[in-house]
Amino acid sequence: MSQKTPAPDFSNWSCPLPLADYPTIVMGHGGGGKLGNELVEHLFLPAFRNTALENLGDAAVLELPFDGKASRIAMSTDSFVVQPLFFPGGNIGELAVNGTVNDLAVSGAIPRYLTAGFILEEGFPLAQLAAIVQAMAAAARTAGVQIVTGDTKVVERGHGDGVYISTAGVGLVREGLSVGPHRAQPGDVVLVSGSIGDHGMAIMSLREGLEFESQIRSDCAALNGLIGDVLTAVGPAVHAMRDPTRGGLASTLNEIAASSGVGVQIEEALLPVHSEVQAACELLGLDPVYVANEGKVVLFVAPEAADRALDVLRAHPLGREAARIGQVTAEHPRMLVARTMLGANRVIPTQIGEQLPRIC
Amino acid sequence: MSQKTPAPDFSNWSCPLPLADYPTIVMGHGGGGKLGNELVEHLFLPAFRNTALENLGDAAVLELPFDGKASRIAMSTDSFVVQPLFFPGGNIGELAVNGTVNDLAVSGAIPRYLTAGFILEEGFPLAQLAAIVQAMAAAARTAGVQIVTGDTKVVERGHGDGVYISTAGVGLVREGLSVGPHRAQPGDVVLVSGSIGDHGMAIMSLREGLEFESQIRSDCAALNGLIGDVLTAVGPAVHAMRDPTRGGLASTLNEIAASSGVGVQIEEALLPVHSEVQAACELLGLDPVYVANEGKVVLFVAPEAADRALDVLRAHPLGREAARIGQVTAEHPRMLVARTMLGANRVIPTQIGEQLPRIC
């Protein structure tokens, strides 16, 4: 037998993705929208099928048997491909640490340990790598986590983009919580911990060369301290939490509405949006509700605890601009509806694909 | 203030890497050799400094407090950039699962949960992605682990190479073991679980278009079952274990010699090398001791338990070609010395950089 090229034969393969016009990856598969969701639902889930994965939380909650008793940990991962690597308010390294810390935190876990995998491009300046690594170390210290193991691969010049980083994290699950994207209930108040759209518009303004009176800075931050304060104060009253990254606030609220089978009603007038972010969005024809955040959390809180939760958020440096933006309704289940400044209602759907590529 | 490009100024940066001729990433930084080691020692370790990381095991061993008691887990990560994506004996998906499973297993842990991060290139055929995902699922089932959470990013056509995969894993630490790269002792017997060089030469033969009587297949496999059998039989007698991936057997043995401050003496005549791998190595001017394996483990075992360990290895389907290849000496500390077929001794150093790029 002679050596054969082992490229498998895919000629009879039938694409299971309903939205795929042609059976290849498009930029939209990396967005926070429907294309990305269907990749998960029709390709990853059927293959990997297990309870932890099927919950589709930001982190998986897992059991480990210690002393004959099941102890629970949370586990999460994210890969980062943002361009440019350095931006106002942060760089890819801080994003990689905070992104995984936040995925654990919004699942109600206490982040503890992170891993970091680097895919480096031949020719990438070591000075930039060192700056990114220093930023990761500082972000880890701020978040109170340790980066305990890692891996480095190098690809030829022209592949990759300087550096891609994948982080994974493990956290301790807080017991006594009932938080999850499927637990929002009619009556819940929707809170956001601060202004929306900053991260995405910091990146886009940079790419587009937009100039404003004041610079738009990424909100990249670790949310575990802020979330810890809220959980300490009103723990069991928090029904759902998520950090609205790719796809922005709109995708996050739609996901929770769908998971919980409820309607979400927000007030556009109540959304905290910085004026320069609003201006940049208008220039580029974007809606801030679809723009990525990297240091914000959305909380669904039982009504009797909402004021207290808002006070706690505002008392934290990362939550000073926290706002009540809407509530959960039994009406229009699985839909996100916004009352506009003019008093009309409009449905805010999940987008199909990627409005802003390579944002994280 | 107008928007400024935030690219940091690196003009005064002084490169801390002794071997760096010019301060950029070179392919060798991704190899199993000295360049990769110095990236870790002079850049990652000083920044991330913590006990778990400094042990430089294949997995980090970590404490989690459950019920007021410290329980231990192991955690590991690896990124995969192999080209081509499909090769005889496996594909990048199996490699990504087995690689992380094996890093946990050689640390003495029982692998349980994996995460998977995908960096996909725009235009990548979904059929190939589906095949890779199916292979990952099958590999996870075989290894007895679950893939519990994941992430997908997409980069523009021309960046990336179809798909890069990063996996991270968590395992349960077996108590009562004293295994670690620093625990090899003079007198220990060095065992290898089977033939060396298969994975690297499967990839290289494919890239170079070499043809042989029988096809060279990657040895890609999950070793946790095999290693579990050995630990059950002779647990505390196993002093060090490692899977000789990038940089091959030579790098692994050099690392253990250096960590333990001992000499390692092997016999070339005892190294199991398949004839077609030997032939391919000779054609390409390579030494099989430097070629990557993806389904082999090297064990340092106390002499009184070595025969039993070898019997157990050979009784497992993945260990049928296991062999005793040498022993640990107090002489020539921190060096790997091979007695050649002609009876002479030669030092086998760690290579500087990357003999075979993009092999995993």
Short mmCIF file of C-alpha atoms in Angstrom, two decimals, chain B residues 63-356:
data_model
loop_
_atom_site.label_atom_id
_atom_site.label_comp_id
_atom_site.label_asym_id
_atom_site.label_seq_id
_atom_site.Cartn_x
_atom_site.Cartn_y
_atom_site.Cartn_z
CA GLU B 63 -6.29 23.36 45.51
CA LEU B 64 -9.99 24.06 45.80
CA PRO B 65 -11.60 24.44 49.21
CA PHE B 66 -14.59 22.14 49.60
CA ASP B 67 -16.21 21.69 52.99
CA GLY B 68 -13.34 23.57 54.59
CA LYS B 69 -10.87 21.06 53.19
CA ALA B 70 -8.43 21.52 50.31
CA SER B 71 -9.26 19.14 47.48
CA ARG B 72 -6.90 18.92 44.55
CA ILE B 73 -7.58 19.15 40.85
CA ALA B 74 -5.25 19.14 37.87
CA MET B 75 -5.66 21.60 35.01
CA SER B 76 -4.01 21.72 31.62
CA THR B 77 -4.29 23.44 28.24
CA ASP B 78 -2.94 23.04 24.72
CA SER B 79 -3.47 24.81 21.41
CA PHE B 80 -3.35 22.93 18.13
CA VAL B 81 -2.23 24.32 14.77
CA VAL B 82 -1.24 21.13 12.92
CA GLN B 83 -1.04 21.17 9.12
CA PRO B 84 -2.52 19.31 7.33
CA LEU B 85 -5.66 19.07 9.44
CA PHE B 86 -6.32 15.46 8.42
CA PHE B 87 -3.53 12.90 8.43
CA PRO B 88 -3.15 9.10 8.56
CA GLY B 89 -4.24 8.04 12.02
CA GLY B 90 -6.19 11.12 13.03
CA ASN B 91 -7.03 14.77 12.61
CA ILE B 92 -6.62 18.00 14.55
CA GLY B 93 -9.75 17.26 16.56
CA GLU B 94 -8.53 13.96 17.99
CA LEU B 95 -5.17 15.54 18.65
CA ALA B 96 -6.82 18.37 20.60
CA VAL B 97 -8.77 16.00 22.83
CA ASN B 98 -6.02 13.43 23.36
CA GLY B 99 -3.32 16.05 23.88
CA THR B 100 -5.06 17.58 26.87
CA VAL B 101 -6.21 14.21 28.21
CA ASN B 102 -2.60 13.01 28.09
CA ASP B 103 -1.18 16.11 29.81
CA LEU B 104 -3.57 15.43 32.69
CA ALA B 105 -2.86 11.69 32.72
CA VAL B 106 0.95 12.02 32.83
CA SER B 107 0.53 14.31 35.83
CA GLY B 108 -1.11 11.40 37.63
CA ALA B 109 -4.60 12.87 37.30
CA ILE B 110 -7.82 11.29 36.09
CA PRO B 111 -9.08 13.48 33.21
CA ARG B 112 -12.75 14.45 33.52
CA TYR B 113 -13.87 17.61 31.73
CA LEU B 114 -12.61 19.45 28.65
CA THR B 115 -13.30 22.83 27.08
CA ALA B 116 -12.81 23.53 23.38
CA GLY B 117 -12.14 26.86 21.68
CA PHE B 118 -12.25 27.05 17.88
CA ILE B 119 -10.64 29.76 15.75
CA LEU B 120 -12.14 29.22 12.32
CA GLU B 121 -11.13 30.76 9.00
CA GLU B 122 -13.81 32.33 6.85
CA GLY B 123 -14.48 29.94 3.97
CA PHE B 124 -13.58 26.79 5.91
CA PRO B 125 -15.84 23.96 4.73
CA LEU B 126 -18.47 23.06 7.32
CA ALA B 127 -18.13 19.41 6.27
CA GLN B 128 -14.54 19.41 7.47
CA LEU B 129 -15.51 21.14 10.68
CA ALA B 130 -18.21 18.54 11.24
CA ALA B 131 -15.74 15.71 10.69
CA ILE B 132 -13.32 17.29 13.16
CA VAL B 133 -16.05 17.80 15.74
CA GLN B 134 -17.24 14.20 15.33
CA ALA B 135 -13.69 12.99 15.80
CA MET B 136 -13.39 15.06 18.97
CA ALA B 137 -16.62 13.61 20.30
CA ALA B 138 -15.46 10.07 19.57
CA ALA B 139 -12.06 10.72 21.15
CA ALA B 140 -13.75 12.16 24.24
CA ARG B 141 -15.96 9.06 24.55
CA THR B 142 -12.95 6.77 24.20
CA ALA B 143 -11.04 8.72 26.85
CA GLY B 144 -14.06 8.89 29.16
CA VAL B 145 -14.14 12.69 29.32
CA GLN B 146 -16.85 15.22 28.53
CA ILE B 147 -16.46 18.36 26.41
CA VAL B 148 -18.55 20.68 28.56
CA THR B 149 -18.18 24.17 27.15
CA GLY B 150 -16.68 25.90 24.16
CA ASP B 151 -16.23 29.03 22.11
CA THR B 152 -16.05 29.84 18.42
CA LYS B 153 -14.32 32.77 16.76
CA VAL B 154 -14.03 33.44 13.04
CA VAL B 155 -11.15 35.27 11.33
CA GLU B 156 -11.06 36.60 7.79
CA ARG B 157 -10.00 34.42 4.88
CA GLY B 158 -6.21 34.24 4.71
CA HIS B 159 -5.77 34.43 8.47
CA GLY B 160 -5.65 31.23 10.44
CA ASP B 161 -5.48 27.92 8.58
CA GLY B 162 -8.96 26.47 8.41
CA VAL B 163 -9.13 25.78 12.11
CA TYR B 164 -7.03 26.14 15.23
CA ILE B 165 -8.31 24.40 18.36
CA SER B 166 -7.47 25.11 21.99
CA THR B 167 -8.54 22.65 24.63
CA ALA B 168 -8.27 22.87 28.38
CA GLY B 169 -9.00 20.10 30.82
CA VAL B 170 -9.66 19.40 34.45
CA GLY B 171 -8.88 16.15 36.20
CA LEU B 172 -8.97 14.58 39.63
CA VAL B 173 -5.58 14.24 41.29
CA ARG B 174 -4.83 10.70 42.44
CA GLU B 175 -3.58 10.93 46.01
CA GLY B 176 -0.65 8.87 47.28
CA LEU B 177 1.51 9.37 44.20
CA SER B 178 4.89 11.07 44.10
CA VAL B 179 5.09 11.63 40.37
CA GLY B 180 6.72 14.75 38.92
CA PRO B 181 9.47 15.71 36.47
CA HIS B 182 11.75 16.53 39.43
CA ARG B 183 11.39 13.14 41.14
CA ALA B 184 13.49 10.86 38.95
CA GLN B 185 16.20 9.12 41.02
CA PRO B 186 19.42 7.32 40.19
CA GLY B 187 18.55 3.69 39.61
CA ASP B 188 15.13 4.43 38.10
CA VAL B 189 14.36 2.44 34.98
CA VAL B 190 13.21 4.37 31.91
CA LEU B 191 10.29 2.78 30.06
CA VAL B 192 8.54 3.93 26.90
CA SER B 193 5.08 2.66 26.06
CA GLY B 194 5.79 1.97 22.40
CA SER B 195 7.42 3.03 19.14
CA ILE B 196 8.68 6.60 18.80
CA GLY B 197 8.41 9.15 16.01
CA ASP B 198 5.17 7.91 14.42
CA HIS B 199 3.12 11.09 14.75
CA GLY B 200 5.75 13.50 13.51
CA MET B 201 6.75 11.31 10.60
CA ALA B 202 3.13 10.70 9.60
CA ILE B 203 2.74 14.47 9.22
CA MET B 204 6.12 15.03 7.59
CA SER B 205 5.75 12.14 5.14
CA LEU B 206 2.44 13.59 4.08
CA ARG B 207 3.86 17.07 3.63
CA GLU B 208 6.90 15.79 1.76
CA GLY B 209 4.93 13.31 -0.35
CA LEU B 210 7.01 10.34 0.78
CA GLU B 211 5.74 6.87 -0.07
CA PHE B 212 6.56 3.66 1.77
CA GLU B 213 5.46 0.07 1.66
CA SER B 214 3.22 0.67 4.62
CA GLN B 215 1.72 3.99 5.50
CA ILE B 216 3.07 5.82 8.53
CA ARG B 217 0.17 6.51 10.86
CA SER B 218 0.03 8.95 13.73
CA ASP B 219 0.02 7.25 17.12
CA CYS B 220 -2.53 9.82 18.39
CA ALA B 221 -4.33 8.20 21.34
CA ALA B 222 -5.59 8.88 24.85
CA LEU B 223 -3.18 7.42 27.39
CA ASN B 224 -5.25 7.75 30.56
CA GLY B 225 -6.38 4.12 30.49
CA LEU B 226 -2.86 2.78 29.96
CA ILE B 227 -1.41 5.06 32.62
CA GLY B 228 -4.23 4.21 35.00
CA ASP B 229 -3.36 0.51 34.70
CA VAL B 230 0.28 1.18 35.55
CA LEU B 231 -0.58 3.41 38.50
CA THR B 232 -3.01 0.85 39.84
CA ALA B 233 -0.30 -1.79 39.67
CA VAL B 234 2.80 0.07 40.86
CA GLY B 235 1.58 3.64 41.67
CA PRO B 236 4.12 5.02 44.14
CA ALA B 237 7.00 3.40 42.23
CA VAL B 238 6.36 5.71 39.27
CA HIS B 239 8.57 8.76 39.84
CA ALA B 240 8.14 10.70 36.60
CA MET B 241 5.93 10.45 33.54
CA ARG B 242 5.64 12.56 30.45
CA ASP B 243 4.25 12.25 26.95
CA PRO B 244 7.06 13.04 24.51
CA THR B 245 5.25 15.34 22.08
CA ARG B 246 7.01 18.39 20.55
CA GLY B 247 10.76 17.86 20.64
CA GLY B 248 10.26 14.11 20.96
CA LEU B 249 11.78 11.64 23.39
CA ALA B 250 15.05 13.60 23.54
CA SER B 251 13.43 16.79 24.84
CA THR B 252 11.33 14.91 27.38
CA LEU B 253 14.28 12.98 28.78
CA ASN B 254 16.43 16.12 28.88
CA GLU B 255 13.68 18.01 30.75
CA ILE B 256 13.33 15.29 33.37
CA ALA B 257 17.13 15.00 33.69
CA ALA B 258 17.33 18.77 34.26
CA SER B 259 14.36 18.98 36.64
CA SER B 260 15.59 16.06 38.73
CA GLY B 261 19.28 16.93 38.54
CA VAL B 262 20.15 13.43 37.37
CA GLY B 263 21.69 11.83 34.32
CA VAL B 264 19.66 9.73 31.90
CA GLN B 265 21.37 6.95 29.97
CA ILE B 266 19.54 5.21 27.13
CA GLU B 267 20.48 2.48 24.69
CA GLU B 268 19.80 3.29 21.05
CA ALA B 269 19.45 -0.42 20.27
CA LEU B 270 16.51 -0.63 22.67
CA LEU B 271 14.49 2.26 21.20
CA PRO B 272 11.37 0.96 19.48
CA VAL B 273 11.24 2.64 16.06
CA HIS B 274 9.08 1.35 13.21
CA SER B 275 11.13 0.59 10.11
CA GLU B 276 9.20 2.99 7.87
CA VAL B 277 9.62 5.78 10.45
CA GLN B 278 13.35 5.05 10.50
CA ALA B 279 13.42 5.15 6.71
CA ALA B 280 11.51 8.43 6.55
CA CYS B 281 13.80 9.95 9.15
CA GLU B 282 16.85 8.94 7.16
CA LEU B 283 15.39 10.39 3.97
CA LEU B 284 14.66 13.71 5.67
CA GLY B 285 17.80 13.82 7.79
CA LEU B 286 15.94 13.59 11.08
CA ASP B 287 16.64 11.67 14.27
CA PRO B 288 13.56 9.82 15.60
CA VAL B 289 14.46 10.81 19.17
CA TYR B 290 13.52 14.40 18.27
CA VAL B 291 10.29 13.54 16.46
CA ALA B 292 6.91 14.18 18.13
CA ASN B 293 4.68 11.43 19.50
CA GLU B 294 1.00 11.85 20.38
CA GLY B 295 0.20 8.54 22.02
CA LYS B 296 3.26 7.51 23.97
CA VAL B 297 4.34 7.92 27.55
CA VAL B 298 7.81 7.74 29.07
CA LEU B 299 7.94 6.46 32.64
CA PHE B 300 10.68 6.60 35.26
CA VAL B 301 10.03 3.68 37.59
CA ALA B 302 11.81 2.43 40.72
CA PRO B 303 13.91 -0.60 39.66
CA GLU B 304 12.07 -3.15 41.80
CA ALA B 305 8.77 -2.28 40.07
CA ALA B 306 10.05 -1.90 36.52
CA ASP B 307 9.34 -5.44 35.30
CA ARG B 308 5.82 -5.32 36.66
CA ALA B 309 5.21 -1.90 35.07
CA LEU B 310 6.49 -3.18 31.73
CA ASP B 311 4.21 -6.22 31.92
CA VAL B 312 1.22 -3.99 32.62
CA LEU B 313 2.09 -1.66 29.75
CA ARG B 314 2.44 -4.58 27.33
CA ALA B 315 -0.89 -6.03 28.41
CA HIS B 316 -2.68 -2.86 27.21
CA PRO B 317 -3.51 -2.42 23.51
CA LEU B 318 -1.64 0.91 23.47
CA GLY B 319 1.45 -0.52 25.14
CA ARG B 320 2.15 -3.73 23.22
CA GLU B 321 5.51 -2.40 21.99
CA ALA B 322 6.54 -0.98 25.35
CA ALA B 323 10.25 -1.26 26.08
CA ARG B 324 12.85 -0.66 28.75
CA ILE B 325 15.17 1.85 27.12
CA GLY B 326 17.58 2.98 29.83
CA GLN B 327 18.08 4.11 33.38
CA VAL B 328 18.82 7.09 35.58
CA THR B 329 22.39 7.61 36.75
CA ALA B 330 24.11 9.86 39.23
CA GLU B 331 26.76 10.47 36.58
CA HIS B 332 26.52 13.25 33.99
CA PRO B 333 23.71 15.07 35.85
CA ARG B 334 21.25 17.04 33.70
CA MET B 335 22.40 15.27 30.57
CA LEU B 336 20.89 12.66 28.28
CA VAL B 337 23.48 10.21 26.99
CA ALA B 338 22.78 7.44 24.47
CA ARG B 339 24.91 4.38 23.91
CA THR B 340 24.96 3.98 20.16
CA MET B 341 24.63 0.76 18.21
CA LEU B 342 28.45 0.81 17.94
CA GLY B 343 28.90 0.96 21.70
CA ALA B 344 30.00 4.60 21.88
CA ASN B 345 28.29 7.17 24.09
CA ARG B 346 26.89 10.38 22.65
CA VAL B 347 25.24 13.30 24.36
CA ILE B 348 21.76 14.07 23.03
CA PRO B 349 21.12 17.75 23.71
CA THR B 350 17.85 19.63 23.73
CA GLN B 351 17.46 21.25 20.35
CA ILE B 352 17.43 25.01 20.04
CA GLY B 353 14.23 25.34 18.13
CA GLU B 354 11.75 23.64 15.90
CA GLN B 355 12.80 20.68 13.83
CA LEU B 356 9.28 20.04 12.59
#
